[in-house]
Coordinates of C-alpha atoms and ligand atoms in Angstrom, one line a residue:
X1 CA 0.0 0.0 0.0
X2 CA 1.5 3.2 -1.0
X3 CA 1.3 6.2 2.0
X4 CA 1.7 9.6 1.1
X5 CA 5.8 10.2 2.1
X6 CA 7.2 9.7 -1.6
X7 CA 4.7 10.9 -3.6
X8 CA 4.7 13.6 -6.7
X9 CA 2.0 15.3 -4.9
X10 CA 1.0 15.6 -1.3
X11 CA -2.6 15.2 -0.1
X12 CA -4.6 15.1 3.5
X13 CA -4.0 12.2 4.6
X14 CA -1.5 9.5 5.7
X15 CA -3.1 7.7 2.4
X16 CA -2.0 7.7 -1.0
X17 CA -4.6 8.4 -4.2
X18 CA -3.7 6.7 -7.4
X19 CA -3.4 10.2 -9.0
X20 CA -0.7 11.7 -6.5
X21 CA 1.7 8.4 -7.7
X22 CA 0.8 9.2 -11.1
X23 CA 0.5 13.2 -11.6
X24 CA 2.8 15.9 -13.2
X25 CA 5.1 18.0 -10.6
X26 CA 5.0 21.2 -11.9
X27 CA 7.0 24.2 -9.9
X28 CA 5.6 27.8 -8.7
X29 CA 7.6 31.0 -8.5
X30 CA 5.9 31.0 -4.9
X31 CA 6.2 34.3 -4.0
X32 CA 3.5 37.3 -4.7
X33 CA 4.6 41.0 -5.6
X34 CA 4.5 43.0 -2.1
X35 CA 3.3 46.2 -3.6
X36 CA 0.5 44.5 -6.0
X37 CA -3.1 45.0 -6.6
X38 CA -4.4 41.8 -7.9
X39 CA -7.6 41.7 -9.1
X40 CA -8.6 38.1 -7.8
X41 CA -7.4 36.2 -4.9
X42 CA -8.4 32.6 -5.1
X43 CA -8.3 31.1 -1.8
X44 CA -7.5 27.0 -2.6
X45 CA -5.7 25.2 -5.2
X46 CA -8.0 22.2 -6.2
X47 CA -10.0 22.3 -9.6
X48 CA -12.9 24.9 -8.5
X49 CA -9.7 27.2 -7.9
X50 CA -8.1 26.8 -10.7
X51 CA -10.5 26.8 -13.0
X52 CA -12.0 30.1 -11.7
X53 CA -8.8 31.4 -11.8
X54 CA -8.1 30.5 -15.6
X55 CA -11.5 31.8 -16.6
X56 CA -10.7 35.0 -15.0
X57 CA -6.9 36.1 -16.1
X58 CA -8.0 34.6 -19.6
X59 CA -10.4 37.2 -19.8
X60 CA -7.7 40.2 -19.0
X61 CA -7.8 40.0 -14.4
X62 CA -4.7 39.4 -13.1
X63 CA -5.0 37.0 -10.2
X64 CA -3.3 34.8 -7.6
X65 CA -4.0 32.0 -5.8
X66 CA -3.5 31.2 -2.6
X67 CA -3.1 27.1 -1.7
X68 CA -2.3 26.3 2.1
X69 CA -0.6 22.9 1.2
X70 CA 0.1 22.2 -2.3
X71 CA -2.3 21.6 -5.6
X72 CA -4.7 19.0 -5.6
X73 CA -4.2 18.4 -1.8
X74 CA -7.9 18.4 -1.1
X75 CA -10.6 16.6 -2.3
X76 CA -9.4 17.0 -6.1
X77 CA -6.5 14.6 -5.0
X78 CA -8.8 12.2 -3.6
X79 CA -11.5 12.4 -5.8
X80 CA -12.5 9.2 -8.2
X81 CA -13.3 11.9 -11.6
X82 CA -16.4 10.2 -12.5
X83 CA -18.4 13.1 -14.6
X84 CA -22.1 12.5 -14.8
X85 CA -25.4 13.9 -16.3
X86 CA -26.8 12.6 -13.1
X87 CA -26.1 13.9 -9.4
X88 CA -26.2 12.9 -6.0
X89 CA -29.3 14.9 -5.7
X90 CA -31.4 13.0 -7.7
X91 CA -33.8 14.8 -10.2
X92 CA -37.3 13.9 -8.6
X93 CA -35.5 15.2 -5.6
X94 CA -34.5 18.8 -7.4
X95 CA -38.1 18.3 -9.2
X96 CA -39.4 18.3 -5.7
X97 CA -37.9 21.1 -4.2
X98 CA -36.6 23.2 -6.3
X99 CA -39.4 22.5 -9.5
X100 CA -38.6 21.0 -13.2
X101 CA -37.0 24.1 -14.4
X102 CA -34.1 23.6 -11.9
X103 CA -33.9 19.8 -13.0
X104 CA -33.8 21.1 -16.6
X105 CA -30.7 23.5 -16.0
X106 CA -28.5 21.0 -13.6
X107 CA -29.4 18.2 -16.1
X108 CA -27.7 20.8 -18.9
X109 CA -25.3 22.5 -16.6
X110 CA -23.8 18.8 -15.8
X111 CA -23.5 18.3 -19.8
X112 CA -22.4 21.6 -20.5
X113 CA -19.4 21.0 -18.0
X114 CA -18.5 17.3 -19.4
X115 CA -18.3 19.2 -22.9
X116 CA -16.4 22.4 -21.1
X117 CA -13.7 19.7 -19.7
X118 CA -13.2 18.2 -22.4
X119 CA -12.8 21.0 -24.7
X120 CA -10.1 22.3 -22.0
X121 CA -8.5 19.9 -22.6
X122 CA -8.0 19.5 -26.5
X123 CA -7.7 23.3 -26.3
X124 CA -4.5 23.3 -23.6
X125 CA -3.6 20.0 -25.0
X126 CA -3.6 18.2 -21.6
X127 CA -3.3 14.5 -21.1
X128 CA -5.6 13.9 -18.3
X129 CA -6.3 10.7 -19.7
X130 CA -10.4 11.6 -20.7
X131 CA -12.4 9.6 -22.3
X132 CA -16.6 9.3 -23.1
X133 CA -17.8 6.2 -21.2
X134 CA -21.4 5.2 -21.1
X135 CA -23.0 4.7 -17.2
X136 CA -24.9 2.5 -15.8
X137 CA -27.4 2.9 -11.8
X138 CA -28.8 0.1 -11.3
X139 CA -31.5 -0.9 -8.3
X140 CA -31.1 -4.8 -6.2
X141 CA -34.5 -4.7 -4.8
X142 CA -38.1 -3.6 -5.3
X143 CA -37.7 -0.1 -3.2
X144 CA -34.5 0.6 -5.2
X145 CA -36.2 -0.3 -8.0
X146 CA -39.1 2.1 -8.0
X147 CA -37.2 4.9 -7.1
X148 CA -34.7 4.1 -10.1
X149 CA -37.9 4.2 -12.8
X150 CA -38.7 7.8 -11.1
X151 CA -35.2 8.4 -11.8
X152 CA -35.4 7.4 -15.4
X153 CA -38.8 9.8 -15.4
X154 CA -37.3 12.7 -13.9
X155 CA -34.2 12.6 -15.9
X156 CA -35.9 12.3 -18.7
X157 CA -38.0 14.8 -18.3
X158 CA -35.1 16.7 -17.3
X159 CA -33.4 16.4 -20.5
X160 CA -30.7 13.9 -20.1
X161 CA -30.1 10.9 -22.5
X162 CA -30.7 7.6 -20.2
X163 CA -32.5 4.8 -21.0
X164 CA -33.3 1.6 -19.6
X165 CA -30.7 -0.7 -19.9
X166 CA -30.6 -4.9 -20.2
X167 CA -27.1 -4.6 -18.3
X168 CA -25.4 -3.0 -16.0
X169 CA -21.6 -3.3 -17.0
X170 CA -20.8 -5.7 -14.5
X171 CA -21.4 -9.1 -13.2
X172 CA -23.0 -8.0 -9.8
X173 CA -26.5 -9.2 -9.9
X174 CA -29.2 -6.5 -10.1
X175 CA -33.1 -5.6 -10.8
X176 CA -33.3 -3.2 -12.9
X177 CA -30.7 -1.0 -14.8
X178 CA -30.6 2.6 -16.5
X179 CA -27.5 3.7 -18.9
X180 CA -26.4 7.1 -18.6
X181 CA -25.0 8.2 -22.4
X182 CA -21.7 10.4 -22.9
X183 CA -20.7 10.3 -19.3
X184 CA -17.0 10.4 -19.0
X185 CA -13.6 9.9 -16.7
X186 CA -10.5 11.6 -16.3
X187 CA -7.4 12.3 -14.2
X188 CA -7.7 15.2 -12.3
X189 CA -4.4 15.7 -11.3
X190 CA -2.8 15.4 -14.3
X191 CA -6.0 17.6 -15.5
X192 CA -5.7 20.5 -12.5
X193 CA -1.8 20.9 -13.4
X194 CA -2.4 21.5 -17.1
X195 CA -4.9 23.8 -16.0
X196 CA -2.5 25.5 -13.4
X197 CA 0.0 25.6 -16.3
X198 CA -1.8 27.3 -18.5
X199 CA -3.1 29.8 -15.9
X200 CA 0.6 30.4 -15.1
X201 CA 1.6 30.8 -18.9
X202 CA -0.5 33.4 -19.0
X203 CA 0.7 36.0 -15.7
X204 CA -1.1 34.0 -13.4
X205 CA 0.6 33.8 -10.1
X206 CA 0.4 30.5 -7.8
X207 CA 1.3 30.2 -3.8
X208 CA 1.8 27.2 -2.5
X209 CA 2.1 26.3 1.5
X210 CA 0.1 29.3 2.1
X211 CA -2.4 29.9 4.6
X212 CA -4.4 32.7 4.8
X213 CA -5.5 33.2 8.2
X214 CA -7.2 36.7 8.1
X215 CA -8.9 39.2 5.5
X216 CA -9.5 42.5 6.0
X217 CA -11.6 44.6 3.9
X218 CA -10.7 48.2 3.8
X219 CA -10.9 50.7 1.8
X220 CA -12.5 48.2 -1.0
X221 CA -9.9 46.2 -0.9
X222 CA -9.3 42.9 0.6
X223 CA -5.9 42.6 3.1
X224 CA -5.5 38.6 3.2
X225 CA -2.8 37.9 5.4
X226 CA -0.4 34.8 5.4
X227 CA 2.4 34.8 8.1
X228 CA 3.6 38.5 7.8
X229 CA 2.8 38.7 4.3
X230 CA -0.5 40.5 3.1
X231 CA -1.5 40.0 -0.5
X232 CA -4.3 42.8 -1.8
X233 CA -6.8 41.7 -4.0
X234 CA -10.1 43.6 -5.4
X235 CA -11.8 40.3 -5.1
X236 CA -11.6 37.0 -3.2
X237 CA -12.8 33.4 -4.5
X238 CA -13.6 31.1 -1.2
X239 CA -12.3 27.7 -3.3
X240 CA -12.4 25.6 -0.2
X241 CA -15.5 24.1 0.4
X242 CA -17.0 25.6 3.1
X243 CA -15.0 29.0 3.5
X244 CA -13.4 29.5 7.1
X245 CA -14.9 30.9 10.3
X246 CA -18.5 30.4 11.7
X247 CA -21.0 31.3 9.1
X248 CA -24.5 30.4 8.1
X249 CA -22.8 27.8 4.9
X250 CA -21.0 25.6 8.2
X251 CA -24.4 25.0 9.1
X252 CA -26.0 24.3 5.9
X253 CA -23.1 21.3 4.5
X254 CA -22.6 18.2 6.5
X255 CA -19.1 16.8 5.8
X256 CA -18.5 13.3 5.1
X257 CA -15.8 10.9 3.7
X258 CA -15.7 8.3 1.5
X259 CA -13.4 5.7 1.0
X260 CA -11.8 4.2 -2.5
X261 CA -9.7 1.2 -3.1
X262 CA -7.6 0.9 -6.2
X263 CA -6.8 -2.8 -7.3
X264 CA -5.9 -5.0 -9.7
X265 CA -7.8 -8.3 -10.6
X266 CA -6.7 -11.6 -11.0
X267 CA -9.1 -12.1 -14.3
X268 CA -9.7 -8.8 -16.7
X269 CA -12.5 -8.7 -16.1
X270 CA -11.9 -5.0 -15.8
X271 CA -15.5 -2.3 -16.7
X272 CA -15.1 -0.2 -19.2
X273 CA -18.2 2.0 -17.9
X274 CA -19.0 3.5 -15.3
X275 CA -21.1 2.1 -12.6
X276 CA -23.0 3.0 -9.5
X277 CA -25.5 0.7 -7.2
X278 CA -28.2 2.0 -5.6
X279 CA -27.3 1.0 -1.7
X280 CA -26.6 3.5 1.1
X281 CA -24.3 4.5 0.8
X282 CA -23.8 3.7 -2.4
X283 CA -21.0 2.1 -4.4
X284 CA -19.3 3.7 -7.5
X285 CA -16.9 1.9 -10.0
X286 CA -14.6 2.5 -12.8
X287 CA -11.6 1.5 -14.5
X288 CA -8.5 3.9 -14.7
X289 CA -5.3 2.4 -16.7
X290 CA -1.9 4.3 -16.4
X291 CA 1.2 3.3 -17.9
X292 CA -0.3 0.2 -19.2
X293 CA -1.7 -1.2 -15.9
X294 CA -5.4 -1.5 -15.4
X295 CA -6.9 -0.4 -11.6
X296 CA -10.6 -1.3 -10.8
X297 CA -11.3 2.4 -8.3
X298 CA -14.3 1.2 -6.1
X299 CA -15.9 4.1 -3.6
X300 CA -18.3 3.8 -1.0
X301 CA -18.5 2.9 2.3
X302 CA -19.1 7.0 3.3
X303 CA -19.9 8.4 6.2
X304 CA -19.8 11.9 8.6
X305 CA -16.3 13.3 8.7
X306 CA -15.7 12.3 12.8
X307 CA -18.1 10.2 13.5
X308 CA -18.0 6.4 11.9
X309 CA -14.7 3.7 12.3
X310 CA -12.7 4.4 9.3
X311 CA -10.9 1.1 9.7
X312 CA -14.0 -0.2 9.4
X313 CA -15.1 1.4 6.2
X314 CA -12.3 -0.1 4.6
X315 CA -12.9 -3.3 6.1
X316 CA -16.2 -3.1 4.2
X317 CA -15.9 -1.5 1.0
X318 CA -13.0 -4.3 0.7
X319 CA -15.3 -6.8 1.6
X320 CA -17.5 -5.9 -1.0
X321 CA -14.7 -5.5 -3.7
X322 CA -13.9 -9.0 -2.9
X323 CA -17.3 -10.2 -2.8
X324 CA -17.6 -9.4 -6.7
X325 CA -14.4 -9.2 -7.8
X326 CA -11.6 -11.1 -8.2
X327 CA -9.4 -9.5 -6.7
X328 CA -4.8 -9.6 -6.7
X329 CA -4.3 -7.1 -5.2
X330 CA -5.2 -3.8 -2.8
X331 CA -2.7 -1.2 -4.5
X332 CA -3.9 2.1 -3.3
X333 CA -6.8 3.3 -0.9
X334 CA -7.8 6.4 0.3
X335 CA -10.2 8.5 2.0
X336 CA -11.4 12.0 0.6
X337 CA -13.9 14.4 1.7
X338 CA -16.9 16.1 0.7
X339 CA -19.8 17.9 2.1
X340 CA -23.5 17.4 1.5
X341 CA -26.0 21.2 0.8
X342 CA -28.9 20.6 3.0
X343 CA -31.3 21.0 -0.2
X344 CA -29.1 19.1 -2.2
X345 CA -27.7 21.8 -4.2
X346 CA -24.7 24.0 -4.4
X347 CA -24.1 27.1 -3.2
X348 CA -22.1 29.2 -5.6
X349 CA -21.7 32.9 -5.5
X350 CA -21.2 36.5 -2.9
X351 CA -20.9 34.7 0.3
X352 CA -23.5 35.7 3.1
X353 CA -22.6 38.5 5.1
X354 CA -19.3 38.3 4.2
X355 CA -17.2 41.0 3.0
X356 CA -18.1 42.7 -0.6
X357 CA -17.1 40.8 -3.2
X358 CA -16.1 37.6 -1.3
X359 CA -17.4 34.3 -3.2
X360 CA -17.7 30.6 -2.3
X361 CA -18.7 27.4 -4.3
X362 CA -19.1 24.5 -1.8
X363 CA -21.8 21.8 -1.3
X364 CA -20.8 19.6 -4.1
X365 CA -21.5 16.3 -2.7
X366 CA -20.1 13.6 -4.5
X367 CA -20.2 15.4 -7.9
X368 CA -16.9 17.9 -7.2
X369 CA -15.5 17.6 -10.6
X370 CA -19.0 18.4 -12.3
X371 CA -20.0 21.3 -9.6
X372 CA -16.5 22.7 -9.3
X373 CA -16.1 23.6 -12.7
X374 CA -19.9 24.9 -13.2
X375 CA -19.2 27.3 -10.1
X376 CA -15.8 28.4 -11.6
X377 CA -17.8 29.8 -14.8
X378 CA -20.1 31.0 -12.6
X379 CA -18.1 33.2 -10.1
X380 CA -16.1 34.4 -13.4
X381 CA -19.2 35.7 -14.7
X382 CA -20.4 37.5 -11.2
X383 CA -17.3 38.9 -10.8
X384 CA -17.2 40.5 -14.3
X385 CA -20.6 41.4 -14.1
X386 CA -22.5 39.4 -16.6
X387 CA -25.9 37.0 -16.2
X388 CA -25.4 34.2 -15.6
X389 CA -28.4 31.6 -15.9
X390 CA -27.2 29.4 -12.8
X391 CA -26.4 31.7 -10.7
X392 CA -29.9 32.3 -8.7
X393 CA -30.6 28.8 -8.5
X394 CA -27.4 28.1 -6.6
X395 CA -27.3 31.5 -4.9
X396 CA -26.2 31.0 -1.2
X397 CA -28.4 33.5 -0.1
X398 CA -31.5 31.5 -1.5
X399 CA -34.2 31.1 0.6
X400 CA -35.6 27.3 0.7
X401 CA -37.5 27.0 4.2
X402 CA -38.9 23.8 3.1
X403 CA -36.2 22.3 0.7
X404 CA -34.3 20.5 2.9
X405 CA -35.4 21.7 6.4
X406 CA -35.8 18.2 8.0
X407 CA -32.2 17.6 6.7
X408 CA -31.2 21.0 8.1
X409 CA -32.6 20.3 11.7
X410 CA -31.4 16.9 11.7
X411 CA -27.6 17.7 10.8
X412 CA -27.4 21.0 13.2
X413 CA -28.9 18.4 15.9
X414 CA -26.3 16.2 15.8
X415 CA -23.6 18.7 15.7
X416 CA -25.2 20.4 19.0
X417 CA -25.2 16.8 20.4
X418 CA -21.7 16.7 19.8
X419 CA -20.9 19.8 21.7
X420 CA -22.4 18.4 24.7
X421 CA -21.6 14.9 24.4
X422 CA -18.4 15.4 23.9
X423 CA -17.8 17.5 27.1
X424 CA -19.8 14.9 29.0
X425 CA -18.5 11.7 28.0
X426 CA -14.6 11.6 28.9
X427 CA -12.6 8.7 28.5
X428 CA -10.1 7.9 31.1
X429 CA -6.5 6.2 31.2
X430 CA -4.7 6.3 33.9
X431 CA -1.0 7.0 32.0
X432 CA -0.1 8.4 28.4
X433 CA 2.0 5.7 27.7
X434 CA -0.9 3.5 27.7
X435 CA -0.9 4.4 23.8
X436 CA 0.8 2.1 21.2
X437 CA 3.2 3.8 18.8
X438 CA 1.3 5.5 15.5
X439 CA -2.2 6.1 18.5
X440 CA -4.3 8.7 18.6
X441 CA -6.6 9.2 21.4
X442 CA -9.1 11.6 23.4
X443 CA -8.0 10.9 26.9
X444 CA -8.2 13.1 30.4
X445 CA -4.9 13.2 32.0
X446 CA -5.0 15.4 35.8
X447 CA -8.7 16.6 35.1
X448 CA -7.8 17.9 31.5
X449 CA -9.0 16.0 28.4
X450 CA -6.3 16.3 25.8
X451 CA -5.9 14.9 22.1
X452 CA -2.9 12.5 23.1
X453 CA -0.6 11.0 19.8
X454 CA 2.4 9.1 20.1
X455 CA 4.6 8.5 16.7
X456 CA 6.4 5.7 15.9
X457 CA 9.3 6.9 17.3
X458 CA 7.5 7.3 21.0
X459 CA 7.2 11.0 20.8
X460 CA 3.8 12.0 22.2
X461 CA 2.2 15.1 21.2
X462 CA -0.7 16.7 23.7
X463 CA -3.1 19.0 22.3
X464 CA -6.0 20.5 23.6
X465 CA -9.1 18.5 21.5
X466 CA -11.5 21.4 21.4
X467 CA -11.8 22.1 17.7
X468 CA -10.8 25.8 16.8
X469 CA -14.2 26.7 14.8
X470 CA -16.4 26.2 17.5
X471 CA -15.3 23.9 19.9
X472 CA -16.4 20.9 19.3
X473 CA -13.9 17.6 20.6
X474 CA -12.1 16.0 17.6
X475 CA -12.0 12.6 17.4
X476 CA -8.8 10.6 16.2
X477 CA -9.2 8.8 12.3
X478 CA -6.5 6.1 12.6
X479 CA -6.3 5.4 9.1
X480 CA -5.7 8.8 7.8
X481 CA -3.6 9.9 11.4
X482 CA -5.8 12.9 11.7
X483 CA -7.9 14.6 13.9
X484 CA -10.8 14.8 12.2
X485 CA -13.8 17.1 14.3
X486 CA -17.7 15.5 13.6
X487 CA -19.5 19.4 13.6
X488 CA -18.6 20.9 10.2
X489 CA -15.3 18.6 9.3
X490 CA -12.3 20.4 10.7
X491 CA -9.8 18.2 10.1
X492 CA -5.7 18.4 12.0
X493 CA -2.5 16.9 11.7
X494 CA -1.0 14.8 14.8
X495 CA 1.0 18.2 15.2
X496 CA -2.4 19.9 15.4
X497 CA -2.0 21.9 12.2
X498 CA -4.9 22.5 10.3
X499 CA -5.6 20.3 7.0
X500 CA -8.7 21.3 6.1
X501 CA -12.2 22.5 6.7
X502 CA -13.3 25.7 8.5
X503 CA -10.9 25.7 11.3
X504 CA -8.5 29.0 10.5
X505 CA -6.6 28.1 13.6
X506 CA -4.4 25.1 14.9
X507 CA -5.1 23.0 17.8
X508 CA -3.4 24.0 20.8
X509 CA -0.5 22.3 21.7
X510 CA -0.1 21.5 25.7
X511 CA 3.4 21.1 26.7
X512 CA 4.0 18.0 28.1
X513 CA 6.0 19.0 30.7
X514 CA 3.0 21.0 32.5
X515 CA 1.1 18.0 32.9
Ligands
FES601 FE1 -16.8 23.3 13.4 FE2 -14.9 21.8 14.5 S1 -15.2 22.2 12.4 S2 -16.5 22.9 15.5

């Protein structure tokens, strides 16, 4: 199993992706102009960022962006690049509360963006390895299969070309099938750093290892501040899923992970489709060869950031490869995050009461690829001022009492749960050294509950578990050697430095000595 020590790219987690083995390094200048105005910050260097950048230094802005580890560390490195006419939100779902106009444009806005991919590609003359596949969703019981035929209704009605189907791509047994025509795969690595390229070609400026901790906005402009350095930009692009601090979008996306194996069979038997059941949650296969080696990339097993046994989830999704495929070998796996809207939708443009001209795309649940390059156009065209036909549908500011209200009480109630469960619930050793080498663990020590970690050389690290957003208590993820928090997906390294989510500050670190 590959970890993430010797790879081309880094990611967040102790787990490798099959694209960080298998990506182009490209170097930044990696320093910004003290004295410049730019006209766009981007905040985050996965494929939303990127994108949005292109678009806007193509069209005359000159703009940086700002990455706190390095590209594709996020959820663009750990992403499986299935692109789909069909999204997690399902269309009798959007029909339902959003109405069959809204079906209509997501069902062209997700074609539109296969066709915009692809294009960016020929056009920049990357090899990201795309290619048209056809899809296939198929049911394995009578519940699945009735929602799966108002699936086919909706989507048809929505405009996308799917049709019942006699097979499924695979040999897993199933009820009743729908193919998905011109779906497609790439490899978004190798796709973000053509893009990055390109973007740098033409006077775009990229900062890697840099986390911005604070903005100002004064006197129109935005002060975003990283270390001592300040960079001044006229706007600001959030690329980051949920942007940082407490606001109103922490609240309305629910963070989860999912979990991917990459392995090679013992037959080739290999799909060359791409294929998703209808379980929950559900599993999602394709095939990805690179330098003449084939890799079966099975997903599933997802579940809130924080909360489930990620050893576990691998347990299962690898009981489940094994249970339908023959399998030689394990060669990769990996975790990646994503966060679910509460209506099921996006939310894509000026950020709510944030700052003047401060934009955020996040919500994309598992279709980041898809959503991250529709929000990219559609920040571009806010920021220069043109219409833009998705951008009220997907408005963060939109007001949807009903669409997705149960969902909305039902996440912000666990995360209040957390907050007091958490502080009433302590576990208890009696010694730190209880912990095995490579443990994490939320223990009290002397009345204080700490975030203990030893490494695999004995060194333990203390921190204080209370989560920097809004203090919640992090749990350890063993597989990933994080500390991952279950309220809106903060996520820390064993040294307590934040990897991702809304969290702007570390976790504190408690000397050992003072204990
Ligand atoms: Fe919000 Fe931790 S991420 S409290």
């Amino acid at each position: 199993m590959k970890d993430n020590a010797d790879k081309i790219s880094q990611r967040d987690g102790t787990h490798s992706s099959l694209w960080q083995s298998t990506g182009v390094k490209i170097s930044h200048s990696n320093n910004a102009a003290n004295d410049a105005l730019y006209d766009t910050l981007i905040i985050g260097g996965g494929i939303t960022g990127i994108t949005t950048a292109l678009l806007l230094q193509k069209q005359g802005q000159n703009c940086i962006i700002a990455e706190a580890h390095t590209l594709g560390f996020g959820t663009t490195g750990g992403t499986t690049a299935h692109l789909n006419t069909f999204l997690d939100a399902t269309y009798p779902e959007i029909d339902s509360d959003f109405g069959k106009e809204a079906s209509a444009q997501m069902a062209k806005a997700s074609k539109d963006m296969i066709s915009f991919i692809q294009k960016n590609i020929e056009e920049l003359s990357i090899d990201a390895d795309f290619k048209y596949l056809d899809a296939y969703l198929f049911s394995q019981n009578e519940k699945e299969t009735k929602e799966l035929r108002s699936i086919l209704n909706a989507a048809q009605e929505a405009g996308v070309a799917v049709t019942e189907a006699a097979e499924n791509g695979t040999s897993i047994s199933f009820d009743y099938s729908l193919r998905f025509s011109n779906q497609a795969q790439f490899h978004p690595l190798k796709y973000i750093r053509g893009l990055a390229r390109a973007f740098e070609n033409i006077g775009g400026r990229i900062l890697e290892n840099t986390f911005i901790h604070n903005i100002e906005f004064k006197n129109e402009i935005h002060h975003a501040k990283y270390g001592e350095k300040i960079i001044r930009a006229k706007n600001v692009v959030y690329a980051t899923h949920v942007p940082p601090g407490v606001n109103i979008l922490s609240l309305r996306n629910a963070p989860y992970r999912s979990y991917v194996l990459a392995v090679t069979l013992k037959d080739d038997h290999y799909p060359d489709c791409l294929i998703y059941d209808m379980q929950e949650p559900y599993h999602y296969l394709r095939t990805h060869e690179i330098n003449g080696k084939k890799y079966l990339i099975i997903g599933g097993a997802d579940h809130k950031t924080g909360h489930d046994d990620p050893i576990q989830a691998f347990d299962t999704l690898e009981q489940y490869a094994k249970t339908h495929f023959q399998i030689n070998a394990v060669d990769y796996r990996w975790s990646s995050q994503y966060y679910v809207p509460v209506d099921g939708l996006p939310y894509v443009g000026q950020l709510p009461g944030g700052a003047e001209r401060t934009f955020v795309a996040t919500g994309f649940n598992g279709n980041g690829m898809i959503l991250g390059s529709l929000s990219a156009t559609i920040i571009s065209d806010l920021i220069f001022g043109k219409e833009n036909q998705y951008a009220k549908l997907l408005s963060p500011s939109r007001l949807k009492p009903l669409a997705g209200f149960n969902e909305f009480i039902k996440e912000n109630a666990d995360v209040a749960y957390h907050f007091l469960a958490d502080r009433i619930g302590t576990a208890h050793i009696k010694d730190i050294t209880d912990l095995n080498s490579g443990e994490g663990k939320v223990v009290e020590y002397n009345g204080e509950k700490l975030a203990v970690y030893k490494d695999d050389k004995g060194k333990v690290t203390a921190l204080s578990p209370v989560c920097t957003h809004a203090g919640c208590i992090v749990n350890w993820n063993p597989e990933e050697k994080s500390w991952d928090c279950p309220c809106h997906g903060g996520r820390f390294s064993t040294s307590g430095t934040v990897i991702t989510g809304p969290p702007r500050k570390n976790l504190e670190e408690i000397p050992i000595k003072h204990l």
